[in-house]
Short mmCIF file of C-alpha atoms in Angstrom, two decimals:
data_model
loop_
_atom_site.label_atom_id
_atom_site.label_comp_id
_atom_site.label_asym_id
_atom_site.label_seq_id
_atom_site.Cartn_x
_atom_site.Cartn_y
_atom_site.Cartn_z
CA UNK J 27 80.23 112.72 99.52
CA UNK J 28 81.13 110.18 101.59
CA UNK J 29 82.22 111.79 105.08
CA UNK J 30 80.23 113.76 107.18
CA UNK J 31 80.49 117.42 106.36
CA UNK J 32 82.27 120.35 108.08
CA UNK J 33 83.10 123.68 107.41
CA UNK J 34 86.61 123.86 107.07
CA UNK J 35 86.74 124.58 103.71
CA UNK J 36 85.25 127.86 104.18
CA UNK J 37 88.65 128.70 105.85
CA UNK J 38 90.48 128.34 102.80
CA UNK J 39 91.02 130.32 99.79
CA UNK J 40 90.13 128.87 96.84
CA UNK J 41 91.42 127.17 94.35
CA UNK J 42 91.72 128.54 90.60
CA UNK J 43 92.42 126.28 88.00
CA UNK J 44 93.98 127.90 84.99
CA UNK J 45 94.14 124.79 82.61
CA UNK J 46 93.19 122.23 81.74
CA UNK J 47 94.61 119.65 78.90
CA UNK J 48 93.92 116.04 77.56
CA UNK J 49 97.30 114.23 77.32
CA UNK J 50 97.60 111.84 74.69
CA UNK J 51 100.54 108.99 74.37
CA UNK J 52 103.69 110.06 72.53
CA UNK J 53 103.38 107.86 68.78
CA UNK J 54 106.71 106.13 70.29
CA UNK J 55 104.96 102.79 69.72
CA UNK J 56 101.91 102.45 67.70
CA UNK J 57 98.99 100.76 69.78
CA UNK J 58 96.31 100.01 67.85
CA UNK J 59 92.48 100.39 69.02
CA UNK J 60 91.40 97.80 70.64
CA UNK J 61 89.07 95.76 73.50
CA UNK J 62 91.25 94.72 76.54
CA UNK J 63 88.89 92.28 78.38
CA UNK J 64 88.96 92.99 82.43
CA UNK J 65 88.37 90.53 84.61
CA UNK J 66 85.85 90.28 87.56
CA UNK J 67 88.29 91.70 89.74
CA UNK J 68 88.78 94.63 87.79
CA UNK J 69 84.81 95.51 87.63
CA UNK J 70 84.38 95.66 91.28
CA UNK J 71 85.03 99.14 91.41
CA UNK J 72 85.50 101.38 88.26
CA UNK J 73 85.61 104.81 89.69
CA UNK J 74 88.63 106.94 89.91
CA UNK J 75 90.39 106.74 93.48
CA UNK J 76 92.01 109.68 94.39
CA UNK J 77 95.80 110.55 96.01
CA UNK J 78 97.24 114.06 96.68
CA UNK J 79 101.00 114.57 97.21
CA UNK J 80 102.18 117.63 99.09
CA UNK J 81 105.28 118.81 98.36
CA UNK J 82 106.61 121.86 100.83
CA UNK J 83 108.15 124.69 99.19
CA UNK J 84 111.82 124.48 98.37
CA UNK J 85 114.92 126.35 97.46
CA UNK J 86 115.04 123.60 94.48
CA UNK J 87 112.25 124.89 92.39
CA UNK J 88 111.68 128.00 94.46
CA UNK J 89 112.33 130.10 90.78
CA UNK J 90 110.57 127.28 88.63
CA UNK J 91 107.23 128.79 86.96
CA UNK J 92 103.82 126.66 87.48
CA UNK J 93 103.84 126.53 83.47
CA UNK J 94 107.33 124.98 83.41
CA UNK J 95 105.99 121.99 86.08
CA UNK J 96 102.99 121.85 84.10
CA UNK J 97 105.06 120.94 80.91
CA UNK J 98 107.53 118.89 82.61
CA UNK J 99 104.31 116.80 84.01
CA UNK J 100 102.40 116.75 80.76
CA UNK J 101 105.83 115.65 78.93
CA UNK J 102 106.10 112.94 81.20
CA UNK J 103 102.79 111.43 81.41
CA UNK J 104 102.81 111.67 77.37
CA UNK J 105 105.95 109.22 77.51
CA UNK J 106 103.96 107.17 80.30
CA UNK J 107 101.17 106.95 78.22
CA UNK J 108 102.70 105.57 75.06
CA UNK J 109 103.92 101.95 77.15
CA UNK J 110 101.06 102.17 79.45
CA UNK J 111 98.76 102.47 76.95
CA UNK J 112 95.49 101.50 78.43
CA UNK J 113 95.42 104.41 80.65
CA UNK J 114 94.77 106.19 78.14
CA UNK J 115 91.89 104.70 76.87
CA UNK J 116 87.66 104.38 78.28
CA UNK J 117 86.00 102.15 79.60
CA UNK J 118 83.46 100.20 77.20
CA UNK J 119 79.90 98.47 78.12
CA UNK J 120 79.41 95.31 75.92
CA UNK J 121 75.65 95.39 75.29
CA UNK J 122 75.84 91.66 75.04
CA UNK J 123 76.63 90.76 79.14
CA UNK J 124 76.44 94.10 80.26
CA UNK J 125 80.36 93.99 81.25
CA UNK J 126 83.08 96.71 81.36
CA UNK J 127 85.82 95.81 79.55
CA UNK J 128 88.96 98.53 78.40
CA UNK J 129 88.49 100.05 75.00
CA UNK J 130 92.31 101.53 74.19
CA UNK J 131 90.78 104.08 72.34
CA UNK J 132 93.66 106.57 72.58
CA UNK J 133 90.90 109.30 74.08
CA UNK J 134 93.72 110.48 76.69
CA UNK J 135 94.54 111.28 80.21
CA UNK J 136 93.19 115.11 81.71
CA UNK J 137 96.16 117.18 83.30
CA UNK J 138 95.08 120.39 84.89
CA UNK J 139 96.61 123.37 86.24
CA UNK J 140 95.21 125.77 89.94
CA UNK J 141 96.55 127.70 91.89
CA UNK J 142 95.53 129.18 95.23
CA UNK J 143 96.78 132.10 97.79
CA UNK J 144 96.76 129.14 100.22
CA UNK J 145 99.53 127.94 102.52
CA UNK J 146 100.43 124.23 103.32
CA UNK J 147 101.21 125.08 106.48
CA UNK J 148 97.62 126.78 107.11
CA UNK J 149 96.40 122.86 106.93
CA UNK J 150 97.99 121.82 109.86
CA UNK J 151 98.62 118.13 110.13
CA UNK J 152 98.65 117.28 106.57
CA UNK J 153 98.10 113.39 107.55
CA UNK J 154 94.68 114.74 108.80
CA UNK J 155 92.22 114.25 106.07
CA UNK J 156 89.93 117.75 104.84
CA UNK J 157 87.41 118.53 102.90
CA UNK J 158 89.60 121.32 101.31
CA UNK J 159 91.75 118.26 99.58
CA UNK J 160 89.20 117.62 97.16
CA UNK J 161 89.80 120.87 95.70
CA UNK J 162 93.07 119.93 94.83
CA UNK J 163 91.92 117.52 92.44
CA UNK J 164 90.02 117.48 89.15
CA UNK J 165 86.97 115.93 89.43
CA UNK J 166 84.70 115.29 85.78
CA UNK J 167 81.38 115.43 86.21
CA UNK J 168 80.05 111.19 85.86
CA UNK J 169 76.89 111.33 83.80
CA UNK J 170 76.59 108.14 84.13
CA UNK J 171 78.34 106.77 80.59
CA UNK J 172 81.70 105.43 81.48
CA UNK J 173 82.88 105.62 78.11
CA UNK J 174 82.98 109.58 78.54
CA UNK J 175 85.15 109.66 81.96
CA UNK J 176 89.15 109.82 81.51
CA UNK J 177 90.60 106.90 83.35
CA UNK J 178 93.78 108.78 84.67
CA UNK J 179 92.90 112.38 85.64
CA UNK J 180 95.31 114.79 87.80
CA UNK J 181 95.83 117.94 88.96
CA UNK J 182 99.32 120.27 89.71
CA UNK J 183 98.68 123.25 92.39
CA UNK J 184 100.67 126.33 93.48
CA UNK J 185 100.18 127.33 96.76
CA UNK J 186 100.76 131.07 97.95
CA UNK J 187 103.97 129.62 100.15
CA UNK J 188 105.47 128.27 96.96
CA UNK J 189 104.96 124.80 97.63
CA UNK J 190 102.79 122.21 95.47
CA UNK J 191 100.20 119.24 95.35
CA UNK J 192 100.21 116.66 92.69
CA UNK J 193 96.81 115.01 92.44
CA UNK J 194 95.95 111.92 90.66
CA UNK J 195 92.71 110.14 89.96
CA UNK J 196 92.94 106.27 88.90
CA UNK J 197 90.24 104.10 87.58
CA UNK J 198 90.33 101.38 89.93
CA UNK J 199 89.09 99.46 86.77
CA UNK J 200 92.96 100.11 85.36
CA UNK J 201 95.19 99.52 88.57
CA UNK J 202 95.06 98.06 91.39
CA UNK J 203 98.02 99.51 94.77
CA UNK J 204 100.53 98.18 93.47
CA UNK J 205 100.29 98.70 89.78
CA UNK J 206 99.32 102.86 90.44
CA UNK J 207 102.73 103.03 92.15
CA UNK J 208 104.66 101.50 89.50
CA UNK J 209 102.64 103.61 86.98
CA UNK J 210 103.42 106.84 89.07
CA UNK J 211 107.20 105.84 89.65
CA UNK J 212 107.22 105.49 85.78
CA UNK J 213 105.47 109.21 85.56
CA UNK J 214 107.44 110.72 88.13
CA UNK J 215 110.89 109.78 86.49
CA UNK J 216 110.01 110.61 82.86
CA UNK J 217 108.64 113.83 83.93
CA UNK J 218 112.39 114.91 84.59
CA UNK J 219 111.40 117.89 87.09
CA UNK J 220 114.95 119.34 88.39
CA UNK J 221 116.73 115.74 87.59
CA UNK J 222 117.55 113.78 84.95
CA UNK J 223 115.09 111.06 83.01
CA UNK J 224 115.68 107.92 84.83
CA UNK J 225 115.98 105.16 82.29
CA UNK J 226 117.61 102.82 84.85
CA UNK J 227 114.37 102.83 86.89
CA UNK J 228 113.60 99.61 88.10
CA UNK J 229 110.68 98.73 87.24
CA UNK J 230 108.76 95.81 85.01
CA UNK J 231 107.86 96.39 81.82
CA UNK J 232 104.30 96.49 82.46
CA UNK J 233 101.51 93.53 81.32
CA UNK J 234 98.31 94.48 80.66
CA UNK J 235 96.34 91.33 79.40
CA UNK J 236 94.60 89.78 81.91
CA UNK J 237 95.22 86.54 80.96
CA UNK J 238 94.52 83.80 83.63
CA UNK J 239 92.25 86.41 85.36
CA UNK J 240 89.78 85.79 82.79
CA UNK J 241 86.43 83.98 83.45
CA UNK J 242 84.48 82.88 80.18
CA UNK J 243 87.12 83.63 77.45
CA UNK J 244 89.10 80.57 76.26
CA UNK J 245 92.83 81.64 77.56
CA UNK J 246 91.38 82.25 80.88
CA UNK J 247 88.60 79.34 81.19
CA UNK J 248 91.63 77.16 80.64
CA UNK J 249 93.15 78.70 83.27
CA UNK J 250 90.24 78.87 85.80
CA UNK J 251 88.83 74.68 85.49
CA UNK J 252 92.38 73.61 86.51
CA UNK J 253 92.10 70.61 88.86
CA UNK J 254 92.89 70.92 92.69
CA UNK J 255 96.05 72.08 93.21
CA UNK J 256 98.97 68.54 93.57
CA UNK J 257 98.44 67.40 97.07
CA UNK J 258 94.90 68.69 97.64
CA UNK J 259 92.31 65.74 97.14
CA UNK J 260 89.58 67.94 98.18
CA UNK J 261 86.95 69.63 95.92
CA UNK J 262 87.55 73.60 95.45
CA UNK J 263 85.66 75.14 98.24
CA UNK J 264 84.06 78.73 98.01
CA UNK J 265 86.20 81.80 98.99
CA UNK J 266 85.65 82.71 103.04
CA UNK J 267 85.43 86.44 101.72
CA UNK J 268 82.37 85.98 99.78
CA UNK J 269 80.73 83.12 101.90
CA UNK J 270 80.74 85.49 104.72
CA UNK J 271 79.97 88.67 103.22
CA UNK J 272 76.98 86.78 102.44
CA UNK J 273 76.00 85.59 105.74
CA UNK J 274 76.42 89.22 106.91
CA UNK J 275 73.93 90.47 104.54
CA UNK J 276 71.61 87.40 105.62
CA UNK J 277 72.03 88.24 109.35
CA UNK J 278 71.16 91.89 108.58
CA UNK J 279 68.09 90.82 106.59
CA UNK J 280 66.90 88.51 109.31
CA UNK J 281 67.51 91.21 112.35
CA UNK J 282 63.89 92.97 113.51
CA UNK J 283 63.34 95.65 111.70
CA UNK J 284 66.67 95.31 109.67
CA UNK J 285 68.38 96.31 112.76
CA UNK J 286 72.26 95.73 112.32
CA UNK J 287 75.07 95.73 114.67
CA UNK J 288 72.81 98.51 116.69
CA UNK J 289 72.44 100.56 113.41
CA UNK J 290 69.57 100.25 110.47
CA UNK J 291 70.80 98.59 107.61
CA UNK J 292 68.82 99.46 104.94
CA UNK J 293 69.65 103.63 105.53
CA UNK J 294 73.07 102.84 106.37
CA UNK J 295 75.18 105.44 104.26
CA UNK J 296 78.57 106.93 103.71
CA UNK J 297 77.49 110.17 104.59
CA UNK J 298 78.65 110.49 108.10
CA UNK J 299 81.67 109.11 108.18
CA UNK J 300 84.64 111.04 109.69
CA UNK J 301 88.24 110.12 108.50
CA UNK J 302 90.71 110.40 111.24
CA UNK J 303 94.29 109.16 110.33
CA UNK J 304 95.99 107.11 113.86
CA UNK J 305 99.69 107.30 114.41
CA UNK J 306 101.45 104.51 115.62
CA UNK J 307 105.10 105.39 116.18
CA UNK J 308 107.48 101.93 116.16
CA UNK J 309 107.82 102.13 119.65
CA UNK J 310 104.26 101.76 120.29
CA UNK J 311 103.98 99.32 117.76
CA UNK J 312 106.93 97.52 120.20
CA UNK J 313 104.78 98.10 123.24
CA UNK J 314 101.99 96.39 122.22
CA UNK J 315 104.14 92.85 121.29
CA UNK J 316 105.69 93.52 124.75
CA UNK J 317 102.24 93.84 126.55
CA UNK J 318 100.33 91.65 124.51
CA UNK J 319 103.04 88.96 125.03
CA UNK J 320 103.74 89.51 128.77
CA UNK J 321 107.36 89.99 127.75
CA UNK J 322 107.74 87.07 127.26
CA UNK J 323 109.66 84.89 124.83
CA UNK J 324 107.64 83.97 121.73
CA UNK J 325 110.01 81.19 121.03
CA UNK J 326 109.28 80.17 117.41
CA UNK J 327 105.81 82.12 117.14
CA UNK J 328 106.41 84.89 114.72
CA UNK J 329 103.93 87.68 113.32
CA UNK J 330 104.11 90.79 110.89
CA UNK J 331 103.64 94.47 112.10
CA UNK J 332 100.27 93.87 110.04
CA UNK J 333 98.95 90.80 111.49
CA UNK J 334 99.20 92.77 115.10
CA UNK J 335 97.47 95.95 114.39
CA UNK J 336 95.01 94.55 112.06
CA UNK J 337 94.34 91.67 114.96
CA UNK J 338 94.38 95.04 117.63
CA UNK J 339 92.37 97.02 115.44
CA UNK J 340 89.37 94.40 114.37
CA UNK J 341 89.08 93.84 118.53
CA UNK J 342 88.78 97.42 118.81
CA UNK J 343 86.59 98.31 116.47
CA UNK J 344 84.05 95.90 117.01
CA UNK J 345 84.01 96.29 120.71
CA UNK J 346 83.60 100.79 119.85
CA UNK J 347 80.88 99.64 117.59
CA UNK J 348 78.67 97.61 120.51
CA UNK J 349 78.07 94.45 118.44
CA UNK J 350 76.05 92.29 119.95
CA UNK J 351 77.71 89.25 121.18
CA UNK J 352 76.00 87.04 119.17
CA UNK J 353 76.29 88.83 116.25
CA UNK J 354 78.51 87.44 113.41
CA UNK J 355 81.53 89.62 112.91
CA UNK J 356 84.13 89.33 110.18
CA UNK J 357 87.60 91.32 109.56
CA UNK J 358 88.84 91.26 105.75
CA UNK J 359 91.39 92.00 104.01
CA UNK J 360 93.67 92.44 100.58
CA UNK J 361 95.90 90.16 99.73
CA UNK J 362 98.26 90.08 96.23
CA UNK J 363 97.72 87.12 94.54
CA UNK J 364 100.35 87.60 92.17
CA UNK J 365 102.63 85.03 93.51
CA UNK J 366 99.25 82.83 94.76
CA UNK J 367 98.19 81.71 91.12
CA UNK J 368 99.63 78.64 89.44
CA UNK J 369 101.66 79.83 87.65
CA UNK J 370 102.18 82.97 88.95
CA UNK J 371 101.34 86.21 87.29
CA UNK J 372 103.89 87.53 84.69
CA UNK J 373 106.37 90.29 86.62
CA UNK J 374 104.84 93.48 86.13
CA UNK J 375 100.66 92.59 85.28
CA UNK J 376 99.08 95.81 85.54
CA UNK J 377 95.74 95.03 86.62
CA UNK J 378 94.07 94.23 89.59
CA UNK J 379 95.33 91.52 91.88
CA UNK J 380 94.13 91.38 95.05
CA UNK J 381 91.40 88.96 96.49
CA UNK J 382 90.07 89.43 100.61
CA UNK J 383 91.24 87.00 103.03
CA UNK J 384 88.34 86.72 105.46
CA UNK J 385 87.76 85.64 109.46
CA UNK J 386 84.65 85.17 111.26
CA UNK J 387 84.29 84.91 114.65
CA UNK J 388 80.59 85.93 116.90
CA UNK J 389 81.37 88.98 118.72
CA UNK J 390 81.61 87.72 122.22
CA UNK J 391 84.42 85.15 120.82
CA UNK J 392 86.30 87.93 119.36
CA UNK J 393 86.54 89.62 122.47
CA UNK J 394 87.14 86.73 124.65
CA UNK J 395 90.42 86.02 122.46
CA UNK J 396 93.76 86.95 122.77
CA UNK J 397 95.72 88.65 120.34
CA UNK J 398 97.89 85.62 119.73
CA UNK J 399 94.83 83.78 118.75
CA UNK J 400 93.48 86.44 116.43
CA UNK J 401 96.56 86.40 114.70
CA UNK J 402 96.90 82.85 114.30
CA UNK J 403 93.98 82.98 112.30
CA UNK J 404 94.46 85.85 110.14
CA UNK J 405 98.05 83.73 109.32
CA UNK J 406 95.91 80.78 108.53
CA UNK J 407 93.50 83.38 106.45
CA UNK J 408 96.74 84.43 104.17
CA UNK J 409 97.94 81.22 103.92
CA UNK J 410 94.60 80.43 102.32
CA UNK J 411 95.23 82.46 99.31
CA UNK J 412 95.53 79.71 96.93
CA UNK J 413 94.64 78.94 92.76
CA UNK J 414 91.93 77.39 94.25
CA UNK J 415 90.69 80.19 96.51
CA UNK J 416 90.89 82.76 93.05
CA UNK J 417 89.09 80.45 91.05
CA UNK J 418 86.25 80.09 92.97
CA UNK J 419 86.56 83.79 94.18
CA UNK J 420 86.80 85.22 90.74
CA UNK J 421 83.63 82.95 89.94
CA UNK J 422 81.37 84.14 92.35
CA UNK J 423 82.29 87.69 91.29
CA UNK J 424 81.38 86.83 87.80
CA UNK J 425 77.95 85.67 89.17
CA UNK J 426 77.08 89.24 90.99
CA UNK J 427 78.95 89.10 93.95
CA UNK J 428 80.42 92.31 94.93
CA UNK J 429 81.33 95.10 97.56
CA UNK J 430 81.48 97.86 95.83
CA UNK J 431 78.43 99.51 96.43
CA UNK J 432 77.55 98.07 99.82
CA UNK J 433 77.09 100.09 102.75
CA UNK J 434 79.63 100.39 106.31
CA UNK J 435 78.39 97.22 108.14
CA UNK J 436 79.22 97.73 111.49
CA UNK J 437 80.05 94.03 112.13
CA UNK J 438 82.42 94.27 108.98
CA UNK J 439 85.98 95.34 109.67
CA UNK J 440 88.01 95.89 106.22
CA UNK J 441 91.87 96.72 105.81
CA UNK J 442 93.86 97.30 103.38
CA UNK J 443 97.64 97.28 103.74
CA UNK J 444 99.67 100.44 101.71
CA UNK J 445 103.01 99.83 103.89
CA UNK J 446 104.50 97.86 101.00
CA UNK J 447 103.87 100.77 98.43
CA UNK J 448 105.52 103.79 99.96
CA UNK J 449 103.52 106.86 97.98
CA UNK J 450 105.88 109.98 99.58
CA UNK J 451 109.10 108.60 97.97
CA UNK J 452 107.90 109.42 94.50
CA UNK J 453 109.74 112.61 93.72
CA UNK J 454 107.61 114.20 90.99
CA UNK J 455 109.42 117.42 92.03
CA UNK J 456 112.41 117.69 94.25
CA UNK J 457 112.67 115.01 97.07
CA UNK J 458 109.76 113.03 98.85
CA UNK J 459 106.67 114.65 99.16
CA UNK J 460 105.76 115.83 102.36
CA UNK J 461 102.80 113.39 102.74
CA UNK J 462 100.77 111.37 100.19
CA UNK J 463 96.82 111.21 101.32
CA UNK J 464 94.18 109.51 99.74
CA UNK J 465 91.18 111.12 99.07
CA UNK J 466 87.15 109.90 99.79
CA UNK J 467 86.75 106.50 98.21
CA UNK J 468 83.56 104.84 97.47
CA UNK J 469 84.27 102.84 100.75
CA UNK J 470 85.46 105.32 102.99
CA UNK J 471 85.17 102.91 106.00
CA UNK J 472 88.34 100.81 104.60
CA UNK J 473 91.33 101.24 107.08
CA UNK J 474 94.79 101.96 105.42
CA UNK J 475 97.56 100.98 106.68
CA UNK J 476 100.13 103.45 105.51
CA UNK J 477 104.12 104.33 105.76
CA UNK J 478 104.96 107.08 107.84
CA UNK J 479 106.89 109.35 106.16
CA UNK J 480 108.95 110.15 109.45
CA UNK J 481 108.98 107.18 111.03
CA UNK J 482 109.93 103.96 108.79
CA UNK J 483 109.03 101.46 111.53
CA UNK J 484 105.56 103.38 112.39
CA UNK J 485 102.66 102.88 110.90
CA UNK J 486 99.59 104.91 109.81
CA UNK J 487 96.28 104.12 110.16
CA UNK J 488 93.53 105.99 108.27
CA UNK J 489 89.84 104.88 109.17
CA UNK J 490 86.54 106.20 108.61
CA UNK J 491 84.55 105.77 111.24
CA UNK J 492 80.13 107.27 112.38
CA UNK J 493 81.12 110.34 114.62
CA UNK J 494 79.31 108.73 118.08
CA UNK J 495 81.83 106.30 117.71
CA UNK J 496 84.94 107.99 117.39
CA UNK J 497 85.93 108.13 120.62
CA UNK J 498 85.19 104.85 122.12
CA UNK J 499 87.27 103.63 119.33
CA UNK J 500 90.24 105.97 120.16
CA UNK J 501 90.02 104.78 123.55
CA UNK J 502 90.22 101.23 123.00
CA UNK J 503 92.44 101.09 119.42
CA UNK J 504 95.12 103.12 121.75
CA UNK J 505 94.91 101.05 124.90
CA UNK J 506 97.72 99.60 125.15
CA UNK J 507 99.72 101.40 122.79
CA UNK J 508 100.90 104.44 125.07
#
């Protein structure tokens, strides 16, 4: 696993699960076998990533059998299934380039049913991640053959108290943020628990050819050789996010003994990372601007909730970490590129669309700068994003270049930003769910940045971080903010 292990799933009761059922689309539209190339940006990382909604228990369904949710979600996702159709297939090797593509085979999604003498409210802050989470969700066993794992998997529990989770798995292979929550909206509504179907939903009919995205079919090498975009005279350049990620591995390489950022590089693992979820309420959000900026009028110098925390958090991370301060350091993060390609992607493309925006800075020059400046750049980062920047980025991915299965570099900060896809106002039962978390990933060191359920303006921030550090980084990530 990927976070340091504790106990405190001993506490709990455990969880039964009482059945378990492949879900195949409803024959509303035939689909017909077939290869749906991915492109590089889908390979990066084709294992299922994991989200658990908690819903509380309610008068609303308080009389509702498990069986009668379990049909309701199984009805649903059967509908789902039959327009997004790829879900429902495997992935596929192709012996000749040793590439995953999407075979829409039909094999199905799992759906499973548990239920445990456990109380939500015996888990306390629910925003907190535990170990006792993963048992909420069904986990098939990888053998190592992706053509035998279920790309959507999920899993409906009845607490003792009456209340529920609603687990999902998603190959990150299918969807990327943005695309899961459209894909769960569409579940949620067809599953027609205590309302009626939704057809007015609004949301995009979804598009799952890759199209432009491609590197090395015709469609898409058309799309990736274009010239400079009109006004640019200059050659494409390589994308920051790989160019760096490169000279991080090089500096790590080059350190005595492989020493990195104060930590080994080559043993570096996930397996002692703690999660720990950071509140920040809107008013401390508003304390920072006021203490960052003196008070003072920023005249015509504007910045996103995003920019400042991400700029806050990269300064204290780094400086909890003890980089050296020569040391390279870099802070990265997602951006959509749906709107950034030329022309843009069709209105509802299903797969993934993000690229990493990158900054590098030595470690004594990121904490010798002001948040102002730190934000400046990360502005200038974004505004990099061009058809340029995902040609050459998608291209170096095609040639090996990936993060999927690197390590936690301590000089590498990475964020990416969920406030734009609130999870907890899908109401696969009755209402928002309590809270949505997401469970281990394959980078657990990643820093969401979340909604908070209670507080639209706030923002949550879920980090894995080594234990020894934890509280140097509380210190100086909320400095400032109380």
């Amino acid at each position: 696993m990927a976070t340091k292990k504790h106990d405190d799933h001993e506490n709990y009761p455990t969880v039964l699960v009482t059945k378990t059922v492949t879900v195949h689309p409803k024959p509303l539209l035939h689909h017909p076998q077939q290869i749906l190339h991915l492109s590089n940006l889908d390979r990066q990382c084709p294992m299922l990533m994991y989200v658990v909604f908690f819903y509380k228990p309610c008068f609303a369904y308080q009389n509702l059998s498990l069986g009668s949710i379990f049909n309701s979600l199984k009805s649903g996702l059967e509908e789902t299934l039959s327009i997004w159709y790829p879900a429902a297939g495997r992935l596929s090797l192709n012996q000749a380039d040793g590439k995953l593509n999407l075979w829409c085979n039909n094999g199905g999604a799992v759906l499973a049913e548990a239920v445990t003498t456990a109380k939500i409210i015996q888990l306390g802050d629910l925003s907190q991640y535990k170990e006792f989470f993963e048992r909420l969700a069904y986990k098939p066993v990888f053998q190592g053959n992706f053509s035998q794992m279920p790309l959507i998997v999920a899993q409906v529990t009845r607490f003792g108290c009456g209340g529920y989770s609603i687990s999902i798995g998603a190959s990150h292979s299918l969807f990327d943020g943005p695309a899961t929550y459209d894909f769960l909206r569409a579940w949620a509504s067809n599953s027609a628990i205590l309302k009626e179907k939704r057809s007015t939903l609004q949301i995009y009919e979804p598009v799952h050819e890759r199209g432009p995205l491609l590197v090395g079919t015709q469609h898409g090498q058309q799309q990736l050789t274009k010239l400079p975009e009109s006004g640019s005279s200059a050659p494409t350049r390589g994308a920051a996010a790989i160019d760096h990620l490169h000279q991080l591995i090089k500096q790590a390489l080059a350190g005595p003994d492989m020493k990195f950022g104060g930590s080994n590089f080559s043993n570096t693992g996930n397996s002692n990372l703690v999660l720990k979820t950071f509140h920040l309420s809107g008013a401390m959000i508003e304390s920072l601007k006021i203490k960052v900026f003196g008070g003072e009028s920023r005249g015509s110098f504007s910045f996103s909730s995003f920019e400042l925390i991400a700029a806050h958090l990269w300064k204290a991370r780094t400086k909890a970490l003890g980089v050296k301060k020569g040391a390279m350091v870099c802070l990265q993060f997602a951006v959509d590129l749906r709107n950034k390609m030329v022309p843009p992607l069709p209105k509802g493309f299903s797969g993934n669309a993000f690229v990493l925006a990158s900054i590098a800075l030595t470690a004594e020059q990121l904490e010798g700068s002001s948040h102002e400046a730190i934000i400046e750049k990360i502005k200038q980062a974004k505004n990099s994003i061009s058809n340029d920047y995902v040609i050459a980025y998608n291209k170096a991915l095609d040639g090996g270049a990936a993060q999927g299965s690197l390590p936690p570099i301590n000089e590498l900060t990475l964020v990416s930003d969920w406030t734009r896809m609130p999870f907890h106002t899908i109401d696969f039962l009755h209402g928002e769910a309590a809270y949505v978390s997401p469970l281990l990933s394959p980078i657990p060191q990643v820093a969401y940045f979340m909604q908070n359920p209670n507080d639209l303006r706030g923002i949550g921030v879920r980090i894995g971080l080594p234990p020894q550090f934890l509280n140097a980084f509380s210190h100086y990530f909320l400095t400032n903010l109380q």
